[in-house]
Coordinates of N, CA and C in Angstrom, one line a residue:
X197 N 228.1 -26.9 149.9 CA 228.4 -25.8 148.9 C 229.6 -25.0 149.3
X198 N 230.5 -24.8 148.3 CA 231.7 -24.1 148.6 C 231.5 -22.6 148.7
X199 N 232.1 -22.0 149.8 CA 232.0 -20.6 150.0 C 232.8 -19.8 149.0
X200 N 232.4 -18.6 148.6 CA 233.1 -17.8 147.7 C 234.5 -17.4 148.3
X201 N 235.6 -17.8 147.7 CA 236.9 -17.6 148.3 C 237.4 -16.2 148.0
X202 N 236.7 -15.5 147.2 CA 237.1 -14.1 147.0 C 236.8 -13.2 148.2
X203 N 235.6 -13.4 148.7 CA 235.2 -12.6 149.9 C 235.9 -13.2 151.1
X204 N 236.5 -12.3 151.9 CA 237.2 -12.8 153.1 C 236.3 -13.0 154.2
X205 N 236.6 -13.9 155.1 CA 235.7 -14.1 156.3 C 236.0 -12.9 157.2
X206 N 235.0 -12.6 158.1 CA 235.2 -11.5 159.0 C 236.5 -11.6 159.9
X207 N 236.8 -12.8 160.3 CA 238.0 -13.0 161.1 C 239.3 -12.7 160.3
X208 N 239.3 -13.2 159.0 CA 240.4 -12.9 158.1 C 240.6 -11.4 157.9
X209 N 239.4 -10.8 157.6 CA 239.5 -9.3 157.4 C 240.0 -8.6 158.7
X210 N 239.6 -9.1 159.8 CA 240.0 -8.5 161.1 C 241.5 -8.6 161.3
X211 N 242.1 -9.8 161.0 CA 243.5 -9.9 161.1 C 244.3 -9.0 160.1
X212 N 243.8 -9.0 158.9 CA 244.5 -8.2 157.9 C 244.4 -6.7 158.2
X213 N 243.2 -6.2 158.6 CA 243.0 -4.8 158.9 C 243.7 -4.4 160.1
X214 N 243.7 -5.2 161.2 CA 244.4 -4.9 162.4 C 246.0 -4.9 162.1
X215 N 246.5 -5.8 161.4 CA 247.9 -5.8 161.1 C 248.3 -4.6 160.2
X216 N 247.5 -4.3 159.3 CA 247.7 -3.2 158.4 C 247.7 -1.9 159.2
X217 N 246.7 -1.8 160.2 CA 246.7 -0.6 161.0 C 247.9 -0.4 161.9
X218 N 248.4 -1.6 162.5 CA 249.6 -1.5 163.3 C 250.8 -1.1 162.5
X219 N 250.9 -1.7 161.3 CA 252.0 -1.3 160.4 C 251.9 0.2 160.0
X220 N 250.7 0.7 159.7 CA 250.6 2.1 159.4 C 250.9 3.0 160.6
X221 N 250.3 2.7 161.8 CA 250.5 3.5 163.0 C 252.0 3.5 163.4
X222 N 252.6 2.4 163.4 CA 254.0 2.3 163.8 C 254.9 3.0 162.8
X223 N 254.6 2.9 161.5 CA 255.4 3.6 160.5 C 255.3 5.1 160.6
X224 N 254.1 5.6 160.9 CA 253.9 7.0 161.1 C 254.5 7.5 162.4
X225 N 254.4 6.7 163.4 CA 255.1 7.0 164.7 C 256.6 7.1 164.5
X226 N 257.2 6.1 163.8 CA 258.6 6.2 163.6 C 259.0 7.4 162.8
X227 N 258.2 7.7 161.7 CA 258.5 8.9 160.9 C 258.4 10.2 161.7
X228 N 257.4 10.3 162.5 CA 257.3 11.5 163.4 C 258.4 11.6 164.4
X229 N 258.7 10.4 165.1 CA 259.8 10.4 166.1 C 261.1 10.7 165.5
X230 N 261.4 10.2 164.3 CA 262.7 10.3 163.7 C 262.9 11.7 163.1
X231 N 261.8 12.3 162.5 CA 261.9 13.6 161.9 C 261.7 14.8 162.8
X232 N 260.8 14.7 163.8 CA 260.4 15.8 164.5 C 260.6 15.7 166.0
X233 N 260.8 14.5 166.6 CA 260.9 14.4 168.0 C 262.3 14.3 168.5
X234 N 263.2 14.2 167.6 CA 264.6 14.1 168.0 C 265.1 15.5 168.4
X235 N 266.3 15.5 168.9 CA 266.9 16.8 169.3 C 268.4 16.7 169.3
X236 N 269.0 17.8 169.8 CA 270.5 17.8 169.8 C 270.9 17.6 171.3
X237 N 271.9 16.8 171.4 CA 272.4 16.5 172.7 C 273.8 16.8 172.8
X238 N 274.4 16.4 173.9 CA 275.8 16.6 174.2 C 276.7 16.0 173.1
X239 N 276.3 14.8 172.5 CA 277.1 14.1 171.6 C 276.5 14.2 170.2
X240 N 275.8 15.2 169.9 CA 275.2 15.3 168.5 C 273.7 15.1 168.5
X241 N 273.2 14.8 167.4 CA 271.7 14.5 167.2 C 271.3 13.3 168.0
X242 N 270.2 13.4 168.7 CA 269.6 12.3 169.4 C 268.3 11.9 168.8
X243 N 267.9 10.7 169.0 CA 266.6 10.2 168.5 C 265.7 10.0 169.6
X244 N 264.4 10.2 169.3 CA 263.4 9.9 170.4 C 263.4 8.4 170.7
X245 N 263.2 8.1 172.0 CA 263.1 6.7 172.4 C 261.9 6.0 171.7
X246 N 261.0 6.7 171.2 CA 259.8 6.1 170.5 C 260.3 5.5 169.1
X247 N 261.3 6.0 168.5 CA 261.7 5.5 167.2 C 262.1 4.1 167.2
X248 N 263.0 3.6 168.1 CA 263.4 2.2 168.1 C 262.2 1.3 168.5
X249 N 261.4 1.7 169.4 CA 260.2 0.9 169.8 C 259.3 0.8 168.6
X250 N 259.0 1.9 168.0 CA 258.1 1.8 166.8 C 258.7 0.9 165.7
X251 N 260.0 0.9 165.5 CA 260.6 0.1 164.5 C 260.5 -1.4 164.9
X252 N 260.7 -1.7 166.2 CA 260.6 -3.1 166.6 C 259.2 -3.6 166.4
X253 N 258.2 -2.9 166.8 CA 256.8 -3.3 166.6 C 256.4 -3.4 165.1
X254 N 256.9 -2.4 164.3 CA 256.7 -2.4 162.9 C 257.3 -3.6 162.2
X255 N 258.5 -4.0 162.6 CA 259.1 -5.2 162.1 C 258.4 -6.5 162.4
X256 N 257.9 -6.6 163.7 CA 257.1 -7.8 164.1 C 255.8 -7.8 163.3
X257 N 255.1 -6.7 163.2 CA 253.9 -6.6 162.4 C 254.1 -7.0 160.9
X258 N 255.2 -6.6 160.4 CA 255.6 -6.9 159.0 C 255.7 -8.4 158.8
X259 N 256.2 -9.1 159.8 CA 256.3 -10.6 159.7 C 254.9 -11.2 159.7
X260 N 254.1 -10.7 160.6 CA 252.7 -11.2 160.6 C 252.0 -10.9 159.3
X261 N 252.2 -9.7 158.8 CA 251.6 -9.4 157.5 C 252.0 -10.3 156.3
X262 N 253.3 -10.7 156.4 CA 253.8 -11.5 155.3 C 253.1 -12.9 155.3
X263 N 252.8 -13.4 156.5 CA 252.1 -14.7 156.6 C 250.6 -14.4 156.1
X264 N 250.0 -13.3 156.5 CA 248.7 -13.0 156.0 C 248.6 -12.8 154.5
X265 N 249.7 -12.2 154.0 CA 249.8 -12.1 152.5 C 249.8 -13.4 151.8
X266 N 250.5 -14.4 152.4 CA 250.4 -15.7 151.8 C 249.0 -16.3 151.8
X267 N 248.2 -16.1 152.8 CA 246.9 -16.6 152.8 C 246.0 -15.8 151.8
X268 N 246.3 -14.6 151.6 CA 245.6 -13.8 150.6 C 245.9 -14.3 149.2
X269 N 247.2 -14.5 148.9 CA 247.6 -15.0 147.6 C 247.0 -16.3 147.2
X270 N 246.9 -17.2 148.2 CA 246.4 -18.5 147.9 C 245.0 -18.6 147.5
X271 N 244.1 -17.8 148.1 CA 242.7 -17.8 147.8 C 242.2 -16.5 147.2
X272 N 242.2 -15.5 148.0 CA 241.5 -14.2 147.6 C 242.1 -13.7 146.2
X273 N 243.4 -13.5 146.2 CA 244.0 -12.9 145.0 C 243.8 -13.8 143.8
X274 N 244.2 -15.1 143.9 CA 244.1 -16.0 142.8 C 242.7 -16.1 142.2
X275 N 241.7 -16.3 143.1 CA 240.3 -16.4 142.7 C 239.8 -15.1 142.0
X276 N 240.1 -14.0 142.6 CA 239.6 -12.7 142.1 C 240.3 -12.4 140.7
X277 N 241.6 -12.7 140.6 CA 242.3 -12.5 139.3 C 241.6 -13.4 138.2
X278 N 241.4 -14.6 138.6 CA 240.8 -15.5 137.6 C 239.4 -15.1 137.2
X279 N 238.7 -14.5 138.1 CA 237.3 -14.0 137.9 C 237.3 -12.6 137.3
X280 N 238.5 -12.1 137.0 CA 238.7 -10.7 136.5 C 238.0 -9.7 137.3
X281 N 238.1 -9.8 138.6 CA 237.4 -8.8 139.5 C 238.5 -7.9 140.2
X282 N 238.2 -6.6 140.2 CA 239.1 -5.7 140.9 C 240.5 -5.8 140.5
X283 N 240.8 -6.0 139.3 CA 242.2 -6.1 138.9 C 243.1 -4.9 139.0
X284 N 242.5 -3.7 138.8 CA 243.2 -2.5 138.9 C 243.6 -2.2 140.4
X285 N 242.6 -2.2 141.2 CA 242.8 -1.9 142.6 C 243.6 -3.0 143.3
X286 N 243.3 -4.3 143.0 CA 244.0 -5.4 143.6 C 245.4 -5.5 143.1
X287 N 245.6 -5.2 141.8 CA 247.0 -5.2 141.3 C 247.8 -4.1 141.9
X288 N 247.1 -3.0 142.1 CA 247.8 -1.8 142.8 C 248.2 -2.2 144.2
X289 N 247.3 -2.9 144.9 CA 247.6 -3.3 146.2 C 248.9 -4.2 146.2
X290 N 248.9 -5.2 145.3 CA 250.0 -6.1 145.3 C 251.3 -5.4 144.9
X291 N 251.2 -4.5 144.0 CA 252.4 -3.7 143.6 C 252.9 -2.9 144.8
X292 N 252.0 -2.2 145.5 CA 252.4 -1.5 146.7 C 253.0 -2.3 147.8
X293 N 252.4 -3.5 148.0 CA 252.9 -4.4 149.1 C 254.3 -4.9 148.6
X294 N 254.4 -5.2 147.3 CA 255.7 -5.7 146.8 C 256.8 -4.6 147.0
X295 N 256.5 -3.4 146.7 CA 257.4 -2.3 146.9 C 257.8 -2.1 148.4
X296 N 256.8 -2.3 149.3 CA 257.1 -2.1 150.7 C 258.0 -3.3 151.2
X297 N 257.7 -4.5 150.7 CA 258.5 -5.6 151.2 C 260.0 -5.5 150.6
X298 N 260.1 -5.1 149.4 CA 261.4 -4.9 148.8 C 262.2 -3.8 149.4
X299 N 261.5 -2.7 149.6 CA 262.2 -1.5 150.2 C 262.5 -1.8 151.7
X300 N 261.6 -2.5 152.4 CA 261.9 -2.8 153.8 C 263.1 -3.7 153.9
X301 N 263.2 -4.7 153.0 CA 264.4 -5.5 152.9 C 265.6 -4.6 152.7
X302 N 265.5 -3.7 151.7 CA 266.6 -2.8 151.3 C 267.0 -1.9 152.5
X303 N 266.1 -1.5 153.2 CA 266.4 -0.6 154.4 C 267.2 -1.4 155.4
X304 N 266.9 -2.7 155.5 CA 267.6 -3.5 156.5 C 269.0 -3.9 156.1
X305 N 269.1 -4.2 154.8 CA 270.3 -4.9 154.3 C 271.2 -4.0 153.3
X306 N 270.6 -3.0 152.7 CA 271.5 -2.2 151.7 C 272.3 -1.2 152.5
X307 N 273.5 -1.0 152.0 CA 274.4 -0.1 152.6 C 274.4 1.2 151.9
X308 N 275.1 2.2 152.4 CA 275.3 3.5 151.7 C 274.2 4.4 152.1
X309 N 274.6 5.6 152.6 CA 273.6 6.6 153.1 C 272.7 7.1 151.9
X310 N 273.3 7.3 150.8 CA 272.5 7.9 149.6 C 271.4 6.9 149.2
X311 N 271.8 5.6 149.1 CA 270.8 4.6 148.7 C 269.8 4.4 149.8
X312 N 270.2 4.4 151.0 CA 269.3 4.2 152.1 C 268.3 5.4 152.2
X313 N 268.7 6.6 151.9 CA 267.8 7.7 152.0 C 266.7 7.6 150.9
X314 N 267.1 7.2 149.7 CA 266.2 7.0 148.6 C 265.2 5.9 148.9
X315 N 265.7 4.8 149.4 CA 264.8 3.6 149.7 C 263.9 4.0 150.8
X316 N 264.4 4.7 151.8 CA 263.6 5.1 152.9 C 262.4 6.0 152.4
X317 N 262.7 7.0 151.6 CA 261.7 7.9 151.0 C 260.6 7.1 150.3
X318 N 261.1 6.1 149.4 CA 260.1 5.3 148.7 C 259.3 4.5 149.7
X319 N 259.9 3.9 150.7 CA 259.1 3.1 151.7 C 258.1 3.9 152.4
X320 N 258.4 5.1 152.9 CA 257.4 5.8 153.7 C 256.3 6.4 152.8
X321 N 256.7 6.8 151.5 CA 255.7 7.4 150.6 C 254.7 6.3 150.2
X322 N 255.2 5.1 149.9 CA 254.2 4.0 149.5 C 253.4 3.6 150.8
X323 N 254.1 3.6 151.9 CA 253.4 3.2 153.2 C 252.3 4.2 153.5
X324 N 252.4 5.5 153.2 CA 251.4 6.5 153.5 C 250.3 6.4 152.4
X325 N 250.6 6.0 151.2 CA 249.6 6.0 150.1 C 248.8 4.7 150.2
X326 N 249.4 3.6 150.6 CA 248.7 2.3 150.5 C 247.4 2.2 151.3
X327 N 247.3 2.8 152.5 CA 246.0 2.7 153.2 C 244.9 3.3 152.4
X328 N 245.1 4.4 151.7 CA 244.1 5.1 150.9 C 243.8 4.1 149.7
X329 N 244.8 3.5 149.2 CA 244.5 2.5 148.1 C 243.7 1.3 148.6
X330 N 244.0 0.9 149.8 CA 243.2 -0.2 150.4 C 241.7 0.2 150.5
X331 N 241.4 1.4 151.0 CA 240.0 1.8 151.1 C 239.4 1.8 149.7
X332 N 240.1 2.3 148.7 CA 239.6 2.3 147.4 C 239.3 0.9 146.9
X333 N 240.2 0.0 147.1 CA 240.1 -1.4 146.7 C 238.8 -2.0 147.4
X334 N 238.7 -1.8 148.7 CA 237.5 -2.4 149.4 C 236.2 -1.8 148.9
X335 N 236.2 -0.5 148.8 CA 234.9 0.1 148.3 C 234.6 -0.3 146.9
X336 N 235.6 -0.3 146.0 CA 235.3 -0.7 144.6 C 234.9 -2.2 144.5
X337 N 235.4 -3.0 145.3 CA 235.0 -4.4 145.4 C 233.6 -4.6 145.9
X338 N 233.3 -3.8 146.9 CA 231.9 -3.9 147.4 C 230.9 -3.4 146.4
X339 N 231.3 -2.4 145.6 CA 230.4 -1.8 144.6 C 230.2 -2.8 143.5
X340 N 231.2 -3.5 143.1 CA 231.1 -4.6 142.1 C 230.2 -5.7 142.6
X341 N 230.3 -6.1 143.9 CA 229.5 -7.2 144.4 C 228.1 -6.7 144.5
X342 N 227.8 -5.5 144.8 CA 226.4 -5.0 144.9 C 225.8 -5.0 143.5
X343 N 226.5 -4.6 142.5 CA 225.9 -4.6 141.2 C 225.7 -6.0 140.7
X344 N 226.6 -6.9 140.9 CA 226.5 -8.3 140.5 C 225.4 -9.0 141.2
X345 N 225.1 -8.7 142.4 CA 224.1 -9.4 143.2 C 222.8 -8.7 143.4
X346 N 222.6 -7.6 142.6 CA 221.4 -6.8 142.7 C 220.2 -7.7 142.1
X347 N 219.0 -7.4 142.7 CA 217.9 -8.2 142.1 C 217.7 -7.8 140.6
X348 N 217.1 -8.8 139.9 CA 217.0 -8.6 138.5 C 216.3 -7.3 138.1
X349 N 215.3 -6.9 138.8 CA 214.6 -5.7 138.4 C 215.4 -4.4 138.5
X350 N 216.5 -4.5 139.3 CA 217.3 -3.3 139.5 C 218.5 -3.2 138.6
X351 N 218.8 -4.3 138.0 CA 220.0 -4.2 137.0 C 219.5 -3.5 135.8
X352 N 220.5 -2.9 135.1 CA 220.1 -2.3 133.8 C 219.9 -3.4 132.8
X353 N 218.9 -3.2 132.0 CA 218.5 -4.3 131.0 C 219.7 -4.5 130.0
X354 N 219.8 -5.7 129.6 CA 220.9 -6.0 128.7 C 220.5 -5.4 127.3
X355 N 221.4 -4.9 126.6 CA 221.1 -4.4 125.3 C 221.2 -5.5 124.3
X356 N 220.1 -5.8 123.7 CA 220.1 -6.9 122.7 C 219.6 -6.3 121.4
X357 N 220.4 -6.7 120.4 CA 220.0 -6.2 119.0 C 218.7 -6.8 118.6
X358 N 217.8 -6.0 118.1 CA 216.5 -6.5 117.7 C 216.6 -7.4 116.5
X359 N 216.0 -8.6 116.6 CA 216.0 -9.5 115.5 C 214.6 -9.5 114.8
X360 N 214.6 -9.7 113.5 CA 213.3 -9.7 112.9 C 212.4 -10.9 113.4
X361 N 211.2 -10.6 113.6 CA 210.2 -11.6 114.1 C 210.0 -12.6 113.0
X362 N 210.1 -13.9 113.3 CA 209.8 -14.9 112.4 C 208.7 -15.8 112.9
X363 N 208.1 -16.5 112.0 CA 207.0 -17.4 112.4 C 207.6 -18.6 113.1
X364 N 207.0 -19.0 114.2 CA 207.6 -20.2 114.9 C 207.4 -21.4 114.0
X365 N 208.4 -22.2 114.0 CA 208.4 -23.4 113.1 C 207.8 -24.5 114.0
X366 N 206.9 -25.3 113.4 CA 206.3 -26.4 114.2 C 207.4 -27.5 114.4
X367 N 207.3 -28.1 115.6 CA 208.3 -29.1 115.9 C 207.8 -30.4 115.3
X368 N 208.6 -31.0 114.5 CA 208.2 -32.3 113.9 C 209.1 -33.4 114.5
X369 N 208.4 -34.4 115.0 CA 209.1 -35.5 115.7 C 208.7 -36.7 114.9
X370 N 209.7 -37.4 114.4 CA 209.5 -38.7 113.7 C 209.6 -39.8 114.7
X371 N 208.6 -40.6 114.7 CA 208.7 -41.8 115.6 C 209.0 -43.0 114.8
X372 N 210.0 -43.8 115.3 CA 210.3 -45.0 114.5 C 209.2 -46.0 114.6
X373 N 209.0 -46.6 113.5 CA 208.0 -47.7 113.4 C 208.6 -49.0 113.5
X374 N 207.9 -49.9 114.1 CA 208.4 -51.3 114.2 C 207.8 -52.1 113.0
X375 N 208.6 -52.8 112.3 CA 208.1 -53.6 111.1 C 208.0 -55.1 111.5

């Protein structure tokens, strides 16, 4: 019997959640180090030594997450989309991840301080919101699974239009005769 490909295995969940947590933690660490832990030095503004380290770990975790995203798209996303399950929260997750991937690429390769500042703001705002969206997605998906798999007595009864009672018709079976 084929396993439900929408529900992730515990190992798959572990990899995704761990990578997501590392991305979030290193992103927040970079943001704090860059905005509040820097100072003024003899040659101008200085950055905290945590900022480059956080960025290196963040970049490595992003590469791992892209591989994991491929595994999600192949099974989890496609199957859930076809089953019409969690489309709002799942679609929001995909949109948020797409924004993070595009803005991460833009931060690395786009030039110009004005453009970089706008892309950076977009990247860290989406990065701070996406974990909350992930929790919403997981909880909403579990709620749908509980409702769908509830015992028959606990489900709400289906609303069926009442049809007028009719007399049951006798079943007539004609048997062929051999001549």
